[in-house]
Short mmCIF file of C-alpha atoms and ligand atoms in Angstrom, two decimals:
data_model
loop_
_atom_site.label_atom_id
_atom_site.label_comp_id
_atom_site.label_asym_id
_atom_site.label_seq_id
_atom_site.Cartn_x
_atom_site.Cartn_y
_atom_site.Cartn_z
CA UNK A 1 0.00 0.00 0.00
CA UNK A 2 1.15 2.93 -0.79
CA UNK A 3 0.54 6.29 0.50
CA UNK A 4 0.71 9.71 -0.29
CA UNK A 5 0.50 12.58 1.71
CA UNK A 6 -0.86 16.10 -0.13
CA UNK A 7 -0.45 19.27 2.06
CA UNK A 8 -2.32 22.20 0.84
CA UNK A 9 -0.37 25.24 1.39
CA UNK A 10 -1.39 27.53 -1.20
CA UNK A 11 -4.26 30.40 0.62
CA UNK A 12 -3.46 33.74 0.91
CA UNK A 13 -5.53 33.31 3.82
CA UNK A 14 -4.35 36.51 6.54
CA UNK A 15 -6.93 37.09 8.89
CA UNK A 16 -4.12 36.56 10.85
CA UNK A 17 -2.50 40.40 10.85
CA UNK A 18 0.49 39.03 9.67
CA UNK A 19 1.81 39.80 6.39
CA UNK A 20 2.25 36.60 5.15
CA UNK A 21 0.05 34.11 4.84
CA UNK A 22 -0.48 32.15 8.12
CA UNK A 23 1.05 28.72 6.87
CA UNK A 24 4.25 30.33 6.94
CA UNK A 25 3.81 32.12 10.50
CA UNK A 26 6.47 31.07 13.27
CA UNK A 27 5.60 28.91 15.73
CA UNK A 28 8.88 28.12 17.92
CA UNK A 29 10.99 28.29 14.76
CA UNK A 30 9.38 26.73 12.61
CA UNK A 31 6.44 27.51 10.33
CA UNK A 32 3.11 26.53 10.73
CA UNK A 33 3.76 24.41 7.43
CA UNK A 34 6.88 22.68 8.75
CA UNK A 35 5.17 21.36 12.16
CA UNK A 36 2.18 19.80 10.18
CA UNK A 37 4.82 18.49 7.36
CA UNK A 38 7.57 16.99 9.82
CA UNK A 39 4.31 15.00 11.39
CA UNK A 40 3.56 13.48 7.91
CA UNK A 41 7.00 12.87 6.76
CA UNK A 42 7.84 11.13 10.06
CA UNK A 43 4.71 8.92 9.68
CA UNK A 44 6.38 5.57 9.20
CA UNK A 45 3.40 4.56 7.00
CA UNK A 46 3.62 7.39 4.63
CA UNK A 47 5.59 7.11 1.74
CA UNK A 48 5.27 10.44 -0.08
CA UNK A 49 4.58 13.90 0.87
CA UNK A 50 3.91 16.43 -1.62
CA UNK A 51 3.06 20.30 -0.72
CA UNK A 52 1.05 22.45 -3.08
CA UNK A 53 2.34 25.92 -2.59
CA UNK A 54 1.25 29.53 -3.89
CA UNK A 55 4.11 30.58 -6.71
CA UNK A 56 4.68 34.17 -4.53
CA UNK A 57 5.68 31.93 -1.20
CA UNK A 58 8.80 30.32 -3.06
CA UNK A 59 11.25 32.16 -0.69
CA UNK A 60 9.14 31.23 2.49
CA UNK A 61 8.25 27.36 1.18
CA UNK A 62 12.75 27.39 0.66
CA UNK A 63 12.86 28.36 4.33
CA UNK A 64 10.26 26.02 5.90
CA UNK A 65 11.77 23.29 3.99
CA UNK A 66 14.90 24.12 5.55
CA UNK A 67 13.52 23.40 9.37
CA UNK A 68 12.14 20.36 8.98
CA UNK A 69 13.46 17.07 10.48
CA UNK A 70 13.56 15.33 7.56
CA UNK A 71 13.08 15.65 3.70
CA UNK A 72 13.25 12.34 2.43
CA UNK A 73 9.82 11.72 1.51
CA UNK A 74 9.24 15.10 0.79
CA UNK A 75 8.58 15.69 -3.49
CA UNK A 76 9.65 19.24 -5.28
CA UNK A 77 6.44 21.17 -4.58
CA UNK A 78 3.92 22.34 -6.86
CA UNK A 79 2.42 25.61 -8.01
CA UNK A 80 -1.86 25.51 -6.15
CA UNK A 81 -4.57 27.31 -8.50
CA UNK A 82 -6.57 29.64 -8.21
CA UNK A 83 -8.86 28.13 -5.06
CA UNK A 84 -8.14 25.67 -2.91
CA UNK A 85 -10.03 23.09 -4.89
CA UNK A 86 -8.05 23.76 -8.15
CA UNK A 87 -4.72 23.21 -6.34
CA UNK A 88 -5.87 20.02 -4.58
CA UNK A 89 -6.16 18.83 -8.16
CA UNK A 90 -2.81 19.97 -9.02
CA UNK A 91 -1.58 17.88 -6.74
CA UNK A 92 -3.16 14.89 -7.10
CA UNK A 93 -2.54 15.45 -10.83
CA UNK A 94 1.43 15.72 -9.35
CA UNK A 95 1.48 12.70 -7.28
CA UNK A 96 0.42 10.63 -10.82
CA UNK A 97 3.65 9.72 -11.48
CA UNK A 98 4.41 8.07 -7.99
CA UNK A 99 0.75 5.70 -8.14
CA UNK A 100 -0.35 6.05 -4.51
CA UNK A 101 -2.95 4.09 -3.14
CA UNK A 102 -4.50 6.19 -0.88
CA UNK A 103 -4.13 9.84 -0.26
CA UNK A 104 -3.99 12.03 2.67
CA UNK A 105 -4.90 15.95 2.12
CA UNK A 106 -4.11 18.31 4.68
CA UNK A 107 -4.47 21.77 5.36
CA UNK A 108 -1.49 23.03 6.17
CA UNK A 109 -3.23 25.33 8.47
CA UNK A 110 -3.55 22.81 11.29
CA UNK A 111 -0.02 22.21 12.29
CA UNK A 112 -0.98 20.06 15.05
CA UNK A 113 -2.28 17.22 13.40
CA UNK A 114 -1.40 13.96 15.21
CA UNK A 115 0.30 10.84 14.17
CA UNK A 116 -2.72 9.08 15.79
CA UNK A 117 -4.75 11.10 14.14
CA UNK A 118 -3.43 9.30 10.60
CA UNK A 119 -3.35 6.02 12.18
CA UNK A 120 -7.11 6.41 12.98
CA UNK A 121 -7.60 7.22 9.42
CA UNK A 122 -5.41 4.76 7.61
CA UNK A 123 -6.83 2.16 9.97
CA UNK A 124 -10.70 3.28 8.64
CA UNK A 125 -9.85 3.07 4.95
CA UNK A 126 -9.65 -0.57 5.70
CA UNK A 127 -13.42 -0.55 5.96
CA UNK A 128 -14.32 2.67 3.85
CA UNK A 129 -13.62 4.29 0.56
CA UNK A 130 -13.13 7.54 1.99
CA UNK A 131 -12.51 8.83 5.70
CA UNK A 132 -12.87 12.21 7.46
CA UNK A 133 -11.67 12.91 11.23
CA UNK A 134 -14.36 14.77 12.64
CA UNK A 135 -15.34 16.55 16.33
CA UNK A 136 -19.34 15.83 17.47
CA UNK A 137 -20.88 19.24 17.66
CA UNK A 138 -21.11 20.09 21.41
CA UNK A 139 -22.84 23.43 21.52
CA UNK A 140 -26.33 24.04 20.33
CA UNK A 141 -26.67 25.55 17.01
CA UNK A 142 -28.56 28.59 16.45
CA UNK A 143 -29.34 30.10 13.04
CA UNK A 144 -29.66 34.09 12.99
CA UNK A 145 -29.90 36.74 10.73
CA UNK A 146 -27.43 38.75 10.02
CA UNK A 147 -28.88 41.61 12.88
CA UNK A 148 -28.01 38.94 14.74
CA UNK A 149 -31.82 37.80 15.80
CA UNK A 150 -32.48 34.30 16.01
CA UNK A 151 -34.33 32.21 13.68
CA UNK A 152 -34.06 28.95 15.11
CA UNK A 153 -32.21 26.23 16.56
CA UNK A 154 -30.48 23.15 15.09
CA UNK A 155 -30.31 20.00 16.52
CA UNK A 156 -27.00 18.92 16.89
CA UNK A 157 -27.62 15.91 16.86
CA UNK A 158 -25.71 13.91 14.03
CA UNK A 159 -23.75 16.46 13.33
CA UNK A 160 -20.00 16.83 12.77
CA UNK A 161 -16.91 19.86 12.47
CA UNK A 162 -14.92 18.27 9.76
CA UNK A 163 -10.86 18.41 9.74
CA UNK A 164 -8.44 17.22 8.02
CA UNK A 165 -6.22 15.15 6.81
CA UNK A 166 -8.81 13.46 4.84
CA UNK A 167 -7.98 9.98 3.53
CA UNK A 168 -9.00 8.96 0.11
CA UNK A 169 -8.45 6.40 -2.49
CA UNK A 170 -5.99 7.72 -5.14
CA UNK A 171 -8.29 6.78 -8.43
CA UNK A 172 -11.24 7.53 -6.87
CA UNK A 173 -10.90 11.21 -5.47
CA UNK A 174 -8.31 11.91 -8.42
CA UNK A 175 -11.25 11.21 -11.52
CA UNK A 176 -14.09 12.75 -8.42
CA UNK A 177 -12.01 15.97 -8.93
CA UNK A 178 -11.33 16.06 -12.40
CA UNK A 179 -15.06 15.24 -13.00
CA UNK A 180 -16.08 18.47 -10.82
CA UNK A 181 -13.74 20.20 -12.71
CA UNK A 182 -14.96 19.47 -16.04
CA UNK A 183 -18.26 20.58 -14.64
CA UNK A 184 -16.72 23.64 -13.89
CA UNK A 185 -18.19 23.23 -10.29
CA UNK A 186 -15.82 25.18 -8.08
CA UNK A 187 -17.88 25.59 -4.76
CA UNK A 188 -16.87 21.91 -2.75
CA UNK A 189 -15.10 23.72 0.75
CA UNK A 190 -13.46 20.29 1.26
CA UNK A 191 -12.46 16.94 -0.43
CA UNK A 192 -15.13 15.07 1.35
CA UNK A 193 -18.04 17.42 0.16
CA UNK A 194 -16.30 16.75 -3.59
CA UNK A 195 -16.07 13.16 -2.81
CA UNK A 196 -20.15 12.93 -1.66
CA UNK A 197 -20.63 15.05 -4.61
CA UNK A 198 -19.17 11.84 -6.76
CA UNK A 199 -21.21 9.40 -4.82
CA UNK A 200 -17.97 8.34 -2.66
CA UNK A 201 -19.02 6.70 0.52
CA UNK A 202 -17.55 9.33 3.27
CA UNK A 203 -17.08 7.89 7.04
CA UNK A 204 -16.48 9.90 9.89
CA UNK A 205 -14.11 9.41 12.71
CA UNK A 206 -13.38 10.65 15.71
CA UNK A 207 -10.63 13.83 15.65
CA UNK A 208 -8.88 15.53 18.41
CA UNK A 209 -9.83 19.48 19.14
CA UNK A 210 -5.58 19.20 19.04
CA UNK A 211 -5.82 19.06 15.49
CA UNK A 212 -7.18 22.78 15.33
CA UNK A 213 -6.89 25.11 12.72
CA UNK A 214 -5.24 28.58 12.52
CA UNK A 215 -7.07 31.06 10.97
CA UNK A 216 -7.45 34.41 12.88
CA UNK A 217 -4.63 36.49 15.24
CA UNK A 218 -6.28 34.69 18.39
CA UNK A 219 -5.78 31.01 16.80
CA UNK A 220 -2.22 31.98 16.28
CA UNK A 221 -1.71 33.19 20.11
CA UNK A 222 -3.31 30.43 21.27
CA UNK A 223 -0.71 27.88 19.21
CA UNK A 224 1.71 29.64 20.37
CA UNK A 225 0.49 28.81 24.30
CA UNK A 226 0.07 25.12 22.96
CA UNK A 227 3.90 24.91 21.35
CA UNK A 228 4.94 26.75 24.80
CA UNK A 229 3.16 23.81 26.78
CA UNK A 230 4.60 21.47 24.74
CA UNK A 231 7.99 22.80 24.78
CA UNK A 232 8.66 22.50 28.61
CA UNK A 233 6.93 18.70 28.52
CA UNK A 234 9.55 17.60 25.83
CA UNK A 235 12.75 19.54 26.32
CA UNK A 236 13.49 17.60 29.08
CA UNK A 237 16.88 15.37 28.08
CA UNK A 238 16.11 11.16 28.44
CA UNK A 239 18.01 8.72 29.55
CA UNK A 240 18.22 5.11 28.65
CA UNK A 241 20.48 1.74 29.86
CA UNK A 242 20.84 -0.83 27.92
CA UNK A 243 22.37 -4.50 29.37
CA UNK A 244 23.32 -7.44 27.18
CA UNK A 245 25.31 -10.98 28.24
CA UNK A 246 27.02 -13.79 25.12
CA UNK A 247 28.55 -16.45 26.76
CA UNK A 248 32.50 -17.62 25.47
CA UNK A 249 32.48 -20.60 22.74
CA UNK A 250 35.58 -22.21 20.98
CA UNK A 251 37.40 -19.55 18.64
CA UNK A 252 40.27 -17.09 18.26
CA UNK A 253 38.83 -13.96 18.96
CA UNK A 254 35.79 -11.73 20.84
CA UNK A 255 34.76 -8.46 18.88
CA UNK A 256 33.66 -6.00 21.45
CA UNK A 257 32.40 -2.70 20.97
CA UNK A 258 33.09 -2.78 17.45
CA UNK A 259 37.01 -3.67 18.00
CA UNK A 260 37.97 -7.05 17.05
CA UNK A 261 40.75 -8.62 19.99
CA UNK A 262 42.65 -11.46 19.77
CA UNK A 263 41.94 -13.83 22.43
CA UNK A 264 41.59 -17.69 23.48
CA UNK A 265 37.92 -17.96 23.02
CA UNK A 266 35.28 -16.22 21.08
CA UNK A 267 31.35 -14.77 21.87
CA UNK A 268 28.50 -17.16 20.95
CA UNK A 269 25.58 -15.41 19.53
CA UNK A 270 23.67 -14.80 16.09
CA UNK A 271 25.60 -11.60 15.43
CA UNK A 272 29.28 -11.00 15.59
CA UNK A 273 27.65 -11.07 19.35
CA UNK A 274 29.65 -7.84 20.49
CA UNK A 275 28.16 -7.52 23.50
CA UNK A 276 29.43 -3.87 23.99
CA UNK A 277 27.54 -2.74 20.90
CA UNK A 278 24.22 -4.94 21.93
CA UNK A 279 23.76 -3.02 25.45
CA UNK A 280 24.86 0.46 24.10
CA UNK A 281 22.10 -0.21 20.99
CA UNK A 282 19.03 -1.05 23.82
CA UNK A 283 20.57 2.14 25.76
CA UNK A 284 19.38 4.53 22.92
CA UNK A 285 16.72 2.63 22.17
CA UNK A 286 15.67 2.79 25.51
CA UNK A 287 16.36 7.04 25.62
CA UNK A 288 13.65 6.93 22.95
CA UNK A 289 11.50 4.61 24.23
CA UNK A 290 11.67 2.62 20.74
CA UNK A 291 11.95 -1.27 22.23
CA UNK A 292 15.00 -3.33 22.02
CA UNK A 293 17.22 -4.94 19.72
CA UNK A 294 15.70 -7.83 19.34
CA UNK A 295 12.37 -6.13 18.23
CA UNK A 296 14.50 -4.41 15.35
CA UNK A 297 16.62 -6.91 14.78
CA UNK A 298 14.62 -10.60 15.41
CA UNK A 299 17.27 -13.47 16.09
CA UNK A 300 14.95 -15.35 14.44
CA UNK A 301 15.75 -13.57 11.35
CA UNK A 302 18.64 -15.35 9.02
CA UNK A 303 19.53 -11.60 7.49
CA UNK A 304 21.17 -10.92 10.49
CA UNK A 305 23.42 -13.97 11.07
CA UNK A 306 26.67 -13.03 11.66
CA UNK A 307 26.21 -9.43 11.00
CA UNK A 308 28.18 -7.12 12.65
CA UNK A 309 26.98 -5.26 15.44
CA UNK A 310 27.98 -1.54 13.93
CA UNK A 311 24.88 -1.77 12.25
CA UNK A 312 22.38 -1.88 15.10
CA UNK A 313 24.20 0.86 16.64
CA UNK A 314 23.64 3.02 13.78
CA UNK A 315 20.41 2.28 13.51
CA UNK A 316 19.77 3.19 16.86
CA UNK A 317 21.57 6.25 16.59
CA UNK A 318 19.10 7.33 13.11
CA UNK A 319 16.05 6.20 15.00
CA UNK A 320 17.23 9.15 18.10
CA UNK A 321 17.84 11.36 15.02
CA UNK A 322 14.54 10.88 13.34
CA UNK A 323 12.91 12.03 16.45
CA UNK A 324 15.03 15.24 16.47
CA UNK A 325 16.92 13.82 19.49
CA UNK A 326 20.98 14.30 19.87
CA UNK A 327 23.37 11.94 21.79
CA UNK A 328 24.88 13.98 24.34
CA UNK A 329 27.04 11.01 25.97
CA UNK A 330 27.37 6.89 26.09
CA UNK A 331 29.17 5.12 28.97
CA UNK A 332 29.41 1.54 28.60
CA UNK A 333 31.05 -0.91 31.17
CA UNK A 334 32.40 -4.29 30.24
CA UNK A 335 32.12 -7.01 32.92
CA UNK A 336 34.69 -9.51 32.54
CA UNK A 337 38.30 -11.09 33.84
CA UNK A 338 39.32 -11.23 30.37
CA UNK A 339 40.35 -10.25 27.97
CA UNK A 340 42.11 -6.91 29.21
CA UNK A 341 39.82 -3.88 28.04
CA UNK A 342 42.42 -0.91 28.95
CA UNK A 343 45.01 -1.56 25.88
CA UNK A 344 41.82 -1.29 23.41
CA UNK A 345 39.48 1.32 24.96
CA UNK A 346 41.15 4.50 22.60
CA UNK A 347 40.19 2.00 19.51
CA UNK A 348 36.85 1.70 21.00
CA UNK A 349 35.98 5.03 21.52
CA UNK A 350 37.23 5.78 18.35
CA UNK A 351 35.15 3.16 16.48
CA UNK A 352 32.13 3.99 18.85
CA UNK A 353 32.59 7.58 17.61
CA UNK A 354 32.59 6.82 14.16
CA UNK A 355 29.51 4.95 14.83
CA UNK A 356 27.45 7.40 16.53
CA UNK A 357 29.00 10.32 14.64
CA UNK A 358 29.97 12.13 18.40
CA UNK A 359 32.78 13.08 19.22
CA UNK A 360 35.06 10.76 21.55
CA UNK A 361 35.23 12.62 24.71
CA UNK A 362 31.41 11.69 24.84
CA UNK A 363 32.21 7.86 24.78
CA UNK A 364 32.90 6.05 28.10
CA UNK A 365 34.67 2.73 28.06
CA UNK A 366 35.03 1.12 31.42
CA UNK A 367 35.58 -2.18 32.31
CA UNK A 368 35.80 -4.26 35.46
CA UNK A 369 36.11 -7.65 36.84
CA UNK A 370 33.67 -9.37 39.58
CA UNK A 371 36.47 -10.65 41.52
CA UNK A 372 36.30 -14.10 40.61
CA UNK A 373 32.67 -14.21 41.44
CA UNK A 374 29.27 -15.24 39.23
CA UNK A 375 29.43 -16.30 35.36
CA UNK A 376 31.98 -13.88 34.10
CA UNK A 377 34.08 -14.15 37.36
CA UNK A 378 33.71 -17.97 35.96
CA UNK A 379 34.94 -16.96 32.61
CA UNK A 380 31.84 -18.20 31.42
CA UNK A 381 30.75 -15.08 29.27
CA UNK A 382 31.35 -11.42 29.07
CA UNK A 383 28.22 -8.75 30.38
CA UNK A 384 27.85 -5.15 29.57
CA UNK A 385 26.12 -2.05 31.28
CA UNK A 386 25.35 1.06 29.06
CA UNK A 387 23.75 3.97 29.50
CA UNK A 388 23.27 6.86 26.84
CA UNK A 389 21.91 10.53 27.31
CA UNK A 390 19.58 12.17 24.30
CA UNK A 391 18.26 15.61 24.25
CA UNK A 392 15.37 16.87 23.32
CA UNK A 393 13.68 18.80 21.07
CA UNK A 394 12.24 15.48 20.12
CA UNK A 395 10.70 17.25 16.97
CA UNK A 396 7.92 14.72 16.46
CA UNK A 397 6.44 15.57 19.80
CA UNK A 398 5.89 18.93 18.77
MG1 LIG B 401 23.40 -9.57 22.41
#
């Protein structure tokens, strides 16, 4: 399956004050745009994310794309039309090329969409052709004129304030749109309404009132407040330890954190079973919060027999990246009465900082014996402590 992302960021909308348009107002140092893109592009299930932009905001759409956490799935952006309907089509006529399944349009307006928020929608267009997160009207409804006397009250009952993102079916909301536009019918406020237009089933889901939308000055103050709130919840730094054991077998050598040493016997494991670069992988893993080695990298899984151990590490070490996290320090201890640690730690550290791409006066090595006592004082194996420090802004929080 795969799916597309399509962020609309081409209104001139400024009810705002400000004199750009508010997709491209700062919030904590980023644009409005860049919050709601970095939460799409870090969506492991989305494949593609393409922005439709107004041609005058080149210089600011440059900028935002320069904040974000990551551009990888992020296409060139295209040129929106004349109303937002017209450049919903552009980009769906855009996307072509790549074949999505389904598609996800977004306004870029509501920069605190959630990734639950697209997990409840990819997980209804299982069942439906075409999804909309929605909040149950709570208030009662009253009609008035425009004097402001009232002509009568609507039951709220049934009814729903849609948002966005929107999930569709590629085909059918690309030939729903192209079909209103041949009909030169213009008026559809959102992809749903076009989609019940074409005789789409449309399901509703539960939103969040997170997943607000910025339109006037107030909206904007209040975002700012919700960033703010954010902020202090994740800047705080994490912390993560990470412990691993391989027990000795028949060989010539034992490759510990990612130094090979000659020695009498050798680690047993599926892996190169460096047990130095196991417990400082679940340590980072752990900062994050993002399981353990194993659930990355299944024993059970033949690809990884005999692999060496650098590449957990790394992947660790992208997976605290992803998030926007950096590694501030490692300190790993190596429990063992042999072999002797001290004449290798500088190649450790310096393969450990290669790894991790830090530099090496942020890698402990330590090492100690148990005095004869347990399975290592046995010489039965070799354990390892780590523990590794990652600092926020974890960007996909915000
Ligand atoms: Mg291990």
């Amino acid at each position: 399956m795969r799916i597309a992302a399509l962020i609309v960021a081409a209104g001139r909308g400024s009810r705002t004050g400000l004199n750009s348009p508010k997709q491209y107002a700062n919030l904590n140092q980023k644009t409005v745009l860049a919050h709601a893109l970095d939460v799409f592009s870090l969506h492991p299930s989305v494949d593609l994310v393409q922005v439709v932009v107004h041609p005058e905001d080149t210089a600011l759409y440059a900028k935002t794309v320069c904040s974000l956490s990551s551009t990888e799935k992020v296409l060139s952006s295209l040129h929106g039309g004349q109303t937002r309907q017209e450049s919903v089509l552009l980009g769906l006529e855009g996307l072509s090329t790549h074949h999505p399944d389904i598609v996800l349009i977004h306004d870029a307006a509501r920069p605190f969409v959630t990734k639950e928020v697209i997990d409840t929608v990819l997980g209804a267009l299982k069942r439906a052709r075409a999804v909309v997160p929605a909040l149950k009207v709570k208030d009662t409804l009253k009609k008035a004129d425009p004097e402001g006397g009232i002509l009568g009250t609507i039951p709220r009952e049934h009814l729903w304030l849609a948002q966005t993102p929107q999930g569709f079916y590629y085909d059918d909301i690309l030939s729903a749109h192209r079909k209103a536009a041949s009909l030169h019918l213009h008026e559809f406020t959102d992809d749903s309404a076009l989609a019940e237009w074409a005789k789409i089933s449309v399901r509703v889901v539960e939103g969040t009132s997170e997943n607000s939308k910025i339109t006037t000055a107030q909206d904007l103050i209040d975002a700012h407040k919700k960033i703010e709130h954010l902020m202090s919840k994740n800047m705080q730094p994490r912390i993560g330890t990470g412990f691993d054991v391989h027990r000795f077998t028949s060989g010539h050598s034992v490759w510990l954190c990612g130094v090979e040493i000659p020695h009498s016997q050798s680690l047993e494991g599926h892996s190169d079973a460096d047990v130095g670069l196991h417990a400082l992988t679940d340590a980072l893993l752990g900062a994050i919060g993002d399981g353990d080695i194993g659930l990355h990298f299944p024993p059970s899984d033949p690809q990884w027999k005999g692999a060496a151990s650098h590449l957990f590490l790394s992947d660790a070490a992208r997976r605290v990246r992803i998030k926007g996290g950096s590694i501030v320090n490692v300190d790993v201890t190596l429990l063992c009465e042999e072999p002797r640690i001290g004449p290798h730690r500088t190649a450790m550290q310096n393969r450990i900082a290669q790894i991790l791409s830090i530099s090496v006066d942020r890698i402990g090595i330590k090492a100690t014996t148990t005095e004869g006592l347990g399975f290592t004082g046995r010489r039965e194996g070799i354990a390892c402590l780590a523990t590794a420090l990652v600092l926020p802004p974890f960007s996909s929080d915000l």
